[in-house]
Coordinates of C-alpha atoms in Angstrom, one line a residue:
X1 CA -4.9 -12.2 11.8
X2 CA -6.7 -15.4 10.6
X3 CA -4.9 -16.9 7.6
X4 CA -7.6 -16.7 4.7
X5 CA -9.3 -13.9 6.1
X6 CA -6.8 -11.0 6.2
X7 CA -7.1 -7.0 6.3
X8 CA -4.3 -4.8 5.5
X9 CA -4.8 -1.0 6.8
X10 CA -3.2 1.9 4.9
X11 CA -2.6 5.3 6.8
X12 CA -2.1 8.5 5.0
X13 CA 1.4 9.5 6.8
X14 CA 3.6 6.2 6.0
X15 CA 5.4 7.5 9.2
X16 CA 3.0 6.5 11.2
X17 CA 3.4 2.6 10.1
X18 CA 7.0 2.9 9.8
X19 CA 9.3 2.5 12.2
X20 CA 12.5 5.2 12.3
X21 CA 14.8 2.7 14.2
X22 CA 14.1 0.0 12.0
X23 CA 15.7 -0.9 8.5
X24 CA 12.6 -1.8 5.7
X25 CA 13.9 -5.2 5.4
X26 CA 13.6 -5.5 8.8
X27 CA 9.9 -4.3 9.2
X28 CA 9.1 -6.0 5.9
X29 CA 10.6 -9.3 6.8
X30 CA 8.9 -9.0 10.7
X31 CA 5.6 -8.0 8.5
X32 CA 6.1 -12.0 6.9
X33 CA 7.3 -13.7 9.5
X34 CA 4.5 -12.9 12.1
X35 CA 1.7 -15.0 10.5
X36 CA 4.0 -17.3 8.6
X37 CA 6.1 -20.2 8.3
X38 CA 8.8 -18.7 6.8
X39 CA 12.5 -19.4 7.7
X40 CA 14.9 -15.6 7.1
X41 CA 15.6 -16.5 3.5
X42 CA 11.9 -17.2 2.5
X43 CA 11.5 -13.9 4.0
X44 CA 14.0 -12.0 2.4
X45 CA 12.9 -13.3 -1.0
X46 CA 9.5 -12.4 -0.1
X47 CA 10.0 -9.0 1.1
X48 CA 12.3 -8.3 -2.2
X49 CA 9.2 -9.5 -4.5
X50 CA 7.1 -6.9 -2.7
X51 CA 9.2 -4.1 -3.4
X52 CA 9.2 -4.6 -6.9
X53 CA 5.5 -5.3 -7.1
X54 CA 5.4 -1.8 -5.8
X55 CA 7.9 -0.8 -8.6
X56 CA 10.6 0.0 -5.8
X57 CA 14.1 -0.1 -7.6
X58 CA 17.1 -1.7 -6.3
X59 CA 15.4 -4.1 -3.7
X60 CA 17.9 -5.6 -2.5
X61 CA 19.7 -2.4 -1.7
X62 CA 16.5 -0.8 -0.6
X63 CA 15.9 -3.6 2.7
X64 CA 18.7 -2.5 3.8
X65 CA 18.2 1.4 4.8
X66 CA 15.5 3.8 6.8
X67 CA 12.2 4.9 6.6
X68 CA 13.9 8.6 6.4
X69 CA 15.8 7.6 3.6
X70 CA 12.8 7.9 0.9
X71 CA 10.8 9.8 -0.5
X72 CA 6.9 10.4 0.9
X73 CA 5.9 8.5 -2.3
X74 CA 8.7 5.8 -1.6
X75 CA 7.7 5.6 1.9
X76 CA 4.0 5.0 0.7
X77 CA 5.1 2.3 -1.8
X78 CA 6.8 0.6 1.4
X79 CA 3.3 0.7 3.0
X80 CA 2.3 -1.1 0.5
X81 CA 4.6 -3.9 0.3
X82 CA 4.0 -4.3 3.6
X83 CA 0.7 -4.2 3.2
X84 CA 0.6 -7.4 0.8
X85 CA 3.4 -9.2 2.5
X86 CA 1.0 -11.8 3.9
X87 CA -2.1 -12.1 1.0
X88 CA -4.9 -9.8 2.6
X89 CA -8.2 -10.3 1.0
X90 CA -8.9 -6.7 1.5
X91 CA -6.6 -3.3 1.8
X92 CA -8.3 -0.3 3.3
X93 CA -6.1 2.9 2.5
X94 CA -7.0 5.2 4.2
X95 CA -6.0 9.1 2.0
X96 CA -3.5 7.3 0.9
X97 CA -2.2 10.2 -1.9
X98 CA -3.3 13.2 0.7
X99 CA 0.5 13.7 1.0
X100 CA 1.8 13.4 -2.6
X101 CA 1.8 15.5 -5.5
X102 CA -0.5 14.6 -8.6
X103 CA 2.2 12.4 -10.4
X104 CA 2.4 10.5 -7.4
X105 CA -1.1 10.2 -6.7
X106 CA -1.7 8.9 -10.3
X107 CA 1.0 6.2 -9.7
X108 CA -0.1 5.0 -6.6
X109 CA -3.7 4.5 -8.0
X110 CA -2.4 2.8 -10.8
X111 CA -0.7 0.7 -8.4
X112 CA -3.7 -0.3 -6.7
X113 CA -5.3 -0.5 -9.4
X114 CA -2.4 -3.6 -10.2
X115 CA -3.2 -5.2 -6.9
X116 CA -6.8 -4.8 -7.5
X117 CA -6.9 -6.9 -10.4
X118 CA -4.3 -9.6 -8.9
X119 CA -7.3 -10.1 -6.5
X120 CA -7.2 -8.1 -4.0
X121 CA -10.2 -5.9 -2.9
X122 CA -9.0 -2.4 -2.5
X123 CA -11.0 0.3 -0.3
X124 CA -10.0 3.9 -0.3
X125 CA -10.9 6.8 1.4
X126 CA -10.4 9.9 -0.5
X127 CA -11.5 13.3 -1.3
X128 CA -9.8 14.3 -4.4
X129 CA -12.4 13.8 -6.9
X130 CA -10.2 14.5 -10.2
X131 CA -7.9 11.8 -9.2
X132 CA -11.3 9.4 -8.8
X133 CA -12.3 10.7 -12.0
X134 CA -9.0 9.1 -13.6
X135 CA -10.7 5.5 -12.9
X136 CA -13.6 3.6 -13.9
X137 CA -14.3 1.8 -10.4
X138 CA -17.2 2.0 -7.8
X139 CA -17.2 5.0 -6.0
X140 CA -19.6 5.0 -3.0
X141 CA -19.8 9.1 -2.1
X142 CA -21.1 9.3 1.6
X143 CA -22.1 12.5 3.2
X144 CA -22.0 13.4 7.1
X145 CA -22.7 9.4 7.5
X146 CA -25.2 8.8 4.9
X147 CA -24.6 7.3 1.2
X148 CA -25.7 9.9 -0.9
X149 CA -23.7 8.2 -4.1
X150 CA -23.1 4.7 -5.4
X151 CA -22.1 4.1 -9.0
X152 CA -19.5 3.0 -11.4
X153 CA -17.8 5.0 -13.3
X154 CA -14.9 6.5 -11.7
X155 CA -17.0 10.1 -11.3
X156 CA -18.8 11.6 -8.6
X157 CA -22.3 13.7 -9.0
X158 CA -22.7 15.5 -5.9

């Protein structure tokens, strides 16, 4: 990764990005390290802040356990964090509620809706519709390869 010209990539299953062996604090604080400066403490601090960003409770007490440990909606919030740890211009999530129910999928939105306006560009992928309608963004609809939509609005007209 090129400082200044990151991309963060969001997977539906968190499990896939996570690492069972591994505590969160640890794959949050490897996450910072790897294209920073940062000595463990500056770490640690950093990985804490993006756990609450993501409105995790307890962060401190959170670094320290296992993927398996949450929640599918935790372990997406983790993602996230991740996600951020080093500034990416852009995040592309990729069905990122396709495992949650619908309070969870509202929250997460919301949540990148928060990122969003801190200045991050956010892509995602999705095909629940009623959940898009929830938001007044751009939604580009494409259809077997081909744009067939692209409006703001937060609706699609198929």
């Amino acid at each position: 990764t090129v400082r200044g010209n990151r991309v963060s990539i969001i997977f539906q299953d968190p499990m896939t990005s996570l690492n069972p062996t591994y505590t969160i604090g640890h794959q949050l604080m490897e996450a910072i390290t790897l294209h920073t400066n940062r000595n463990r403490k500056q770490a640690w601090d950093r990985a804490v802040e993006m756990l609450r960003l993501v409105n995790v409770n307890e962060p401190e007490k959170r670094m320290k356990q296992y993927p398996y440990e949450f929640s599918g909606g935790m372990r997406q919030r983790i993602i996230i964090a991740i996600a951020l740890a080093n500034n990416p211009k852009l995040i592309i999530a990729d069905e990122p509620t396709g495992n949650l129910d619908p309070a969870r999928s509202l929250e997460l939105m919301t949540l990148f809706e928060k990122i969003n306006e801190l200045g991050t560009t956010v892509l995602i992928v999705t095909h629940e519709k009623g959940l898009v309608d929830e938001f007044e963004k751009r939604v580009v609809m494409i259809d077997h390869g081909s744009v067939v939509s692209d409006q703001t609005g937060g609706y699609y007209q198929a």
